[in-house]
Structure formats: C-alpha cells, structure tokens
mmCIF file of C-alpha atoms in Angstrom:
data_model
loop_
_atom_site.group_PDB
_atom_site.id
_atom_site.type_symbol
_atom_site.label_atom_id
_atom_site.label_comp_id
_atom_site.label_asym_id
_atom_site.label_seq_id
_atom_site.Cartn_x
_atom_site.Cartn_y
_atom_site.Cartn_z
ATOM 1 C CA MET A 1 -25.811 139.322 -72.587
ATOM 2 C CA PRO A 2 -23.052 141.523 -73.704
ATOM 3 C CA ALA A 3 -21.401 146.362 -71.791
ATOM 4 C CA ALA A 4 -21.314 148.732 -68.722
ATOM 5 C CA SER A 5 -19.506 148.829 -65.435
ATOM 6 C CA LEU A 6 -21.217 149.122 -61.999
ATOM 7 C CA ARG A 7 -18.998 149.543 -59.122
ATOM 8 C CA THR A 8 -21.612 149.407 -56.389
ATOM 9 C CA LEU A 9 -22.355 147.442 -53.360
ATOM 10 C CA GLY A 10 -25.158 145.689 -55.257
ATOM 11 C CA ARG A 11 -22.659 144.454 -57.779
ATOM 12 C CA SER A 12 -20.519 143.136 -55.152
ATOM 13 C CA MET A 13 -23.236 141.271 -53.346
ATOM 14 C CA ALA A 14 -24.559 139.845 -56.552
ATOM 15 C CA LEU A 15 -21.056 138.567 -57.495
ATOM 16 C CA SER A 16 -20.157 137.185 -54.258
ATOM 17 C CA LEU A 17 -23.469 135.732 -53.045
ATOM 18 C CA ILE A 18 -25.788 135.195 -56.052
ATOM 19 C CA LEU A 19 -23.414 134.133 -58.825
ATOM 20 C CA CYS A 20 -20.194 133.081 -57.011
ATOM 21 C CA SER A 21 -18.429 129.629 -57.594
ATOM 22 C CA PRO A 22 -17.581 128.396 -54.185
ATOM 23 C CA LEU A 23 -14.783 125.911 -54.282
ATOM 24 C CA LEU A 24 -13.419 123.336 -51.964
ATOM 25 C CA ALA A 25 -9.691 123.813 -52.381
ATOM 26 C CA SER A 26 -7.681 120.774 -53.338
ATOM 27 C CA GLY A 27 -4.759 119.847 -51.057
ATOM 28 C CA ALA A 28 -6.969 121.262 -48.125
ATOM 29 C CA THR A 29 -6.007 118.689 -45.543
ATOM 30 C CA THR A 30 -2.384 119.920 -45.621
ATOM 31 C CA GLN A 31 -3.190 123.449 -45.126
ATOM 32 C CA CYS A 32 -5.896 123.325 -42.348
ATOM 33 C CA PRO A 33 -5.803 121.746 -38.879
ATOM 34 C CA THR A 34 -7.143 118.219 -38.474
ATOM 35 C CA GLY A 35 -10.863 117.978 -39.251
ATOM 36 C CA GLN A 36 -11.035 121.336 -41.034
ATOM 37 C CA TYR A 37 -10.978 121.908 -44.795
ATOM 38 C CA GLN A 38 -10.135 125.120 -46.707
ATOM 39 C CA VAL A 39 -13.110 126.751 -48.435
ATOM 40 C CA CYS A 40 -12.558 129.287 -50.978
ATOM 41 C CA MET A 41 -15.387 131.635 -51.884
ATOM 42 C CA GLY A 42 -13.874 135.090 -52.627
ATOM 43 C CA SER A 43 -11.205 134.421 -50.116
ATOM 44 C CA CYS A 44 -10.087 131.143 -48.425
ATOM 45 C CA PHE A 45 -10.574 130.141 -44.835
ATOM 46 C CA CYS A 46 -10.487 126.850 -42.792
ATOM 47 C CA ALA A 47 -13.864 125.461 -41.794
ATOM 48 C CA PRO A 48 -14.576 122.718 -39.168
ATOM 49 C CA VAL A 49 -17.030 120.843 -41.410
ATOM 50 C CA SER A 50 -16.604 117.729 -43.668
ATOM 51 C CA GLN A 51 -16.280 117.704 -47.462
ATOM 52 C CA THR A 52 -19.848 116.280 -47.680
ATOM 53 C CA GLU A 53 -21.264 118.839 -45.407
ATOM 54 C CA ILE A 54 -19.583 121.682 -47.580
ATOM 55 C CA GLY A 55 -20.779 120.276 -50.816
ATOM 56 C CA THR A 56 -24.413 120.326 -49.270
ATOM 57 C CA VAL A 57 -24.105 123.865 -48.180
ATOM 58 C CA PHE A 58 -22.814 124.944 -51.418
ATOM 59 C CA ALA A 59 -25.730 123.107 -53.157
ATOM 60 C CA GLN A 60 -28.186 124.861 -50.939
ATOM 61 C CA VAL A 61 -26.617 128.325 -51.721
ATOM 62 C CA GLY A 62 -26.776 127.590 -55.347
ATOM 63 C CA GLN A 63 -30.499 126.774 -55.073
ATOM 64 C CA ILE A 64 -31.176 129.949 -53.215
ATOM 65 C CA ALA A 65 -29.092 132.054 -55.755
ATOM 66 C CA ALA A 66 -31.065 130.448 -58.694
ATOM 67 C CA THR A 67 -34.310 131.141 -57.101
ATOM 68 C CA GLY A 68 -33.387 134.735 -56.437
ATOM 69 C CA LEU A 69 -32.056 135.224 -59.940
ATOM 70 C CA ALA A 70 -35.239 133.734 -61.473
ATOM 71 C CA GLY A 71 -37.443 135.993 -59.345
ATOM 72 C CA TRP A 72 -35.445 139.182 -60.428
ATOM 73 C CA ILE A 73 -35.655 138.083 -64.234
ATOM 74 C CA LYS A 74 -39.550 137.733 -64.010
ATOM 75 C CA GLN A 75 -40.033 140.887 -62.151
ATOM 76 C CA SER A 76 -37.719 142.791 -64.411
ATOM 77 C CA ARG A 77 -39.508 141.236 -67.462
ATOM 78 C CA ASN A 78 -42.879 142.295 -66.218
ATOM 79 C CA SER A 79 -41.489 145.888 -65.483
ATOM 80 C CA ALA A 80 -40.012 146.017 -69.150
ATOM 81 C CA ALA A 81 -43.334 144.736 -70.555
ATOM 82 C CA ALA A 82 -45.195 147.610 -68.998
ATOM 83 C CA GLY A 83 -43.308 149.998 -71.182
ATOM 84 C CA ASP A 84 -43.046 150.511 -75.029
ATOM 85 C CA VAL A 85 -41.875 147.240 -76.357
ATOM 86 C CA GLN A 86 -41.630 146.592 -80.137
ATOM 87 C CA PRO A 87 -41.323 143.508 -82.451
ATOM 88 C CA ILE A 88 -37.985 142.726 -84.176
ATOM 89 C CA PRO A 89 -37.144 145.451 -86.757
ATOM 90 C CA LEU A 90 -37.867 143.786 -90.155
ATOM 91 C CA ASN A 91 -34.446 144.354 -91.454
ATOM 92 C CA ILE A 92 -33.086 142.369 -88.433
ATOM 93 C CA ARG A 93 -35.558 139.712 -88.691
ATOM 94 C CA VAL A 94 -34.975 139.060 -92.255
ATOM 95 C CA GLN A 95 -31.202 138.623 -91.774
ATOM 96 C CA LEU A 96 -31.664 136.245 -88.959
ATOM 97 C CA GLU A 97 -34.402 133.947 -90.328
ATOM 98 C CA PRO A 98 -31.824 131.401 -91.389
ATOM 99 C CA TYR A 99 -30.713 131.170 -87.784
ATOM 100 C CA TYR A 100 -33.942 130.873 -85.727
ATOM 101 C CA ASP A 101 -37.343 129.327 -86.181
ATOM 102 C CA PHE A 102 -40.517 131.588 -86.153
ATOM 103 C CA GLN A 103 -41.394 130.654 -82.503
ATOM 104 C CA VAL A 104 -38.314 132.578 -81.399
ATOM 105 C CA LEU A 105 -38.590 135.455 -83.876
ATOM 106 C CA ASP A 106 -42.300 135.934 -83.416
ATOM 107 C CA SER A 107 -42.265 135.945 -79.589
ATOM 108 C CA ALA A 108 -39.261 138.231 -79.103
ATOM 109 C CA ARG A 109 -39.919 141.974 -78.244
ATOM 110 C CA TYR A 110 -37.453 144.687 -77.598
ATOM 111 C CA LYS A 111 -37.102 148.135 -75.965
ATOM 112 C CA VAL A 112 -34.379 150.751 -75.501
ATOM 113 C CA GLY A 113 -33.805 150.819 -71.594
ATOM 114 C CA ASP A 114 -32.437 153.250 -69.179
ATOM 115 C CA THR A 115 -29.059 153.126 -67.612
ATOM 116 C CA GLN A 116 -30.266 151.992 -64.244
ATOM 117 C CA GLU A 117 -32.178 148.918 -65.648
ATOM 118 C CA LEU A 118 -29.241 147.840 -67.477
ATOM 119 C CA ASN A 119 -26.963 148.542 -64.672
ATOM 120 C CA ALA A 120 -28.913 146.153 -62.517
ATOM 121 C CA ALA A 121 -28.597 143.458 -65.253
ATOM 122 C CA ASN A 122 -24.765 144.064 -65.195
ATOM 123 C CA ALA A 123 -24.833 143.324 -61.349
ATOM 124 C CA MET A 124 -27.214 140.412 -61.332
ATOM 125 C CA LEU A 125 -25.762 138.648 -64.329
ATOM 126 C CA GLN A 126 -21.975 138.941 -63.584
ATOM 127 C CA ASN A 127 -21.389 140.486 -67.040
ATOM 128 C CA PRO A 128 -18.865 143.202 -67.184
ATOM 129 C CA ASP A 129 -20.017 144.469 -70.599
ATOM 130 C CA VAL A 130 -23.868 144.892 -70.931
ATOM 131 C CA ASN A 131 -25.256 146.330 -74.283
ATOM 132 C CA ALA A 132 -28.339 144.340 -73.965
ATOM 133 C CA VAL A 133 -30.079 141.996 -71.620
ATOM 134 C CA THR A 134 -32.673 139.330 -72.431
ATOM 135 C CA LEU A 135 -35.613 139.188 -69.874
ATOM 136 C CA MET A 136 -37.274 135.863 -71.238
ATOM 137 C CA ASP A 137 -38.962 137.171 -74.431
ATOM 138 C CA ILE A 138 -38.002 140.855 -74.064
ATOM 139 C CA ILE A 139 -34.526 142.426 -74.997
ATOM 140 C CA VAL A 140 -33.631 145.549 -73.432
ATOM 141 C CA PHE A 141 -31.091 147.480 -75.535
ATOM 142 C CA ARG A 142 -28.838 150.071 -74.033
ATOM 143 C CA HIS A 143 -28.578 152.030 -77.270
ATOM 144 C CA GLU A 144 -31.200 152.584 -79.947
ATOM 145 C CA GLN A 145 -28.762 152.212 -82.733
ATOM 146 C CA ASP A 146 -28.043 148.700 -81.614
ATOM 147 C CA ALA A 147 -31.743 147.843 -81.410
ATOM 148 C CA LEU A 148 -32.238 149.025 -84.934
ATOM 149 C CA ASN A 149 -29.138 147.864 -86.684
ATOM 150 C CA ASN A 150 -26.874 145.536 -84.943
ATOM 151 C CA VAL A 151 -27.845 142.086 -86.336
ATOM 152 C CA ALA A 152 -25.004 140.241 -84.588
ATOM 153 C CA LEU A 153 -25.988 141.593 -81.089
ATOM 154 C CA TRP A 154 -29.752 140.481 -82.011
ATOM 155 C CA ALA A 155 -28.374 136.939 -82.910
ATOM 156 C CA HIS A 156 -26.744 136.824 -79.355
ATOM 157 C CA GLU A 157 -29.793 137.877 -77.494
ATOM 158 C CA LEU A 158 -32.173 135.722 -79.495
ATOM 159 C CA LYS A 159 -30.177 132.775 -78.501
ATOM 160 C CA HIS A 160 -31.137 133.598 -75.073
ATOM 161 C CA VAL A 161 -34.836 133.902 -76.074
ATOM 162 C CA GLN A 162 -34.523 130.352 -77.405
ATOM 163 C CA GLN A 163 -32.916 129.138 -74.283
ATOM 164 C CA TYR A 164 -35.723 130.513 -72.071
ATOM 165 C CA GLN A 165 -38.170 128.729 -74.405
ATOM 166 C CA GLN A 166 -36.330 125.318 -74.211
ATOM 167 C CA TRP A 167 -35.534 125.515 -70.428
ATOM 168 C CA GLY A 168 -37.941 127.710 -68.847
ATOM 169 C CA VAL A 169 -36.938 130.679 -66.660
ATOM 170 C CA ASP A 170 -36.146 128.692 -63.505
ATOM 171 C CA ASP A 171 -33.832 126.211 -65.212
ATOM 172 C CA PHE A 172 -32.307 129.205 -67.218
ATOM 173 C CA ALA A 173 -31.579 130.905 -63.783
ATOM 174 C CA ALA A 174 -30.183 127.636 -62.446
ATOM 175 C CA ARG A 175 -27.956 126.973 -65.262
ATOM 176 C CA TYR A 176 -26.745 130.706 -65.212
ATOM 177 C CA THR A 177 -26.046 130.517 -61.681
ATOM 178 C CA ARG A 178 -24.115 127.264 -61.950
ATOM 179 C CA ASP A 179 -22.086 128.138 -64.954
ATOM 180 C CA TYR A 180 -22.884 131.291 -66.710
ATOM 181 C CA ASP A 181 -20.161 130.738 -69.266
ATOM 182 C CA ALA A 182 -21.901 127.658 -70.520
ATOM 183 C CA VAL A 183 -25.055 129.624 -70.964
ATOM 184 C CA GLU A 184 -23.443 132.588 -72.675
ATOM 185 C CA ALA A 185 -21.009 130.480 -75.018
ATOM 186 C CA PRO A 186 -23.615 129.467 -77.685
ATOM 187 C CA ALA A 187 -24.831 133.071 -77.800
ATOM 188 C CA TYR A 188 -21.308 134.495 -78.294
ATOM 189 C CA LYS A 189 -20.739 131.784 -81.093
ATOM 190 C CA ILE A 190 -23.813 132.636 -82.975
ATOM 191 C CA GLN A 191 -22.823 136.166 -82.545
ATOM 192 C CA ALA A 192 -19.482 135.731 -84.066
ATOM 193 C CA ASP A 193 -20.922 133.441 -86.775
ATOM 194 C CA VAL A 194 -23.533 136.106 -87.954
ATOM 195 C CA ALA A 195 -20.914 138.951 -87.717
ATOM 196 C CA LYS A 196 -18.468 136.909 -89.769
ATOM 197 C CA THR A 197 -21.152 136.009 -92.431
ATOM 198 C CA LEU A 198 -22.179 139.704 -92.607
ATOM 199 C CA GLY A 199 -18.514 140.768 -92.992
ATOM 200 C CA LYS A 200 -18.276 138.315 -96.171
ATOM 201 C CA HIS A 201 -21.431 139.761 -97.806
ATOM 202 C CA GLY A 202 -20.373 143.265 -97.223
ATOM 203 C CA SER A 203 -16.893 142.763 -98.687
#
C-alpha cells in the first residue's frame, strides 16, 4: 500500500500501540535485577515478570491490535463504498489479466480519495509512503493519474485484493499486525515485475 507523511499523535499511537513489534531483549538477565527482564517496545525497560508472562501479554496485545485494524478496514471500506467507486479501467485490466484471475479483476473497484482518508491509512498501516490503499475490494488512490494509468501500482494493490479474498479481512489484519513486511513483500514484488515488463515492452 505504497506515499504521504502524517506527523500526528494518531500516527504515533498507531505505530506504538497497534502495529508495534514488541521484543523481549536478548541478554536481559545481565542488564536487569534478578527476577526482571528487559522489555523493548519503542524504548526498553525492566519488568518484574517472567518471559512466559511477557509472551502472553504480547500475544494479547497483538490480538487486540489485529481486531482494531480489522474494524478500521471494514469501516473505511464501507465509507469508501458509499462514494463514487468505479471498476478497473479497461486499459489497466487488459495489461494485468496475465497476472490475476477474473475473481480478483471483477471484484476490485476504485475511487480517488481525499487526503484525510489516505493519511489515516498511512497512520494505521505503518506505511511512510501511501499513494493508494486497499480496503478489501476497494482501492483508494491519492492521485487520479495513478488510478487511470499506473499499471504497476494497480498490480501492487490487486495483490492485496487477492490476499483479502484468500485470507479474509480478520486474518489479513492479524498478519499485517504481526508482520506487515510479509504481507507487503509479494505486492511489491509483482509491482516490480510488472514495471520491468512494461519497461521492456516500451523500449
């Protein structure tokens, strides 16, 4: 979900509470008093809990974060659907038919969103650079030119449509919260592959 920067409290909270990656630091027993372990979540501190208890707390925080993200995705998708959504432009669809089956291509819709909508996505999805965001089957683009002509960006976002179809929104949110790089990696790969193919055909 590749582009804008949001320097607000909302982003800070999203990054630290919703999509953070809390870690139990290695070598903690030598840095903290007996019976305490070093916990790093933004900054590090010593906590009087066992490693097992810390793992349980982190798992619970992850579940809460995933539930919150899934709820935001569903609400944002419904809000986007209430606006003017369009099917994939024909010129885009034709070029991406070799990469995606009809289930993905037929279900996807798009709209050009406002800055506030995309900045919220930037905060919630821990993405420093949001040109578009996929809300289940609706792709919200920042710029109309990208929506109409950026085939590689479409390839990226359609990968997320496919992921939603395969995993469902709740599992997508859980995976994204746990390791967003693993969710984004295949989308960036197909984006690069399509861009490379288009470059060859254009030369």
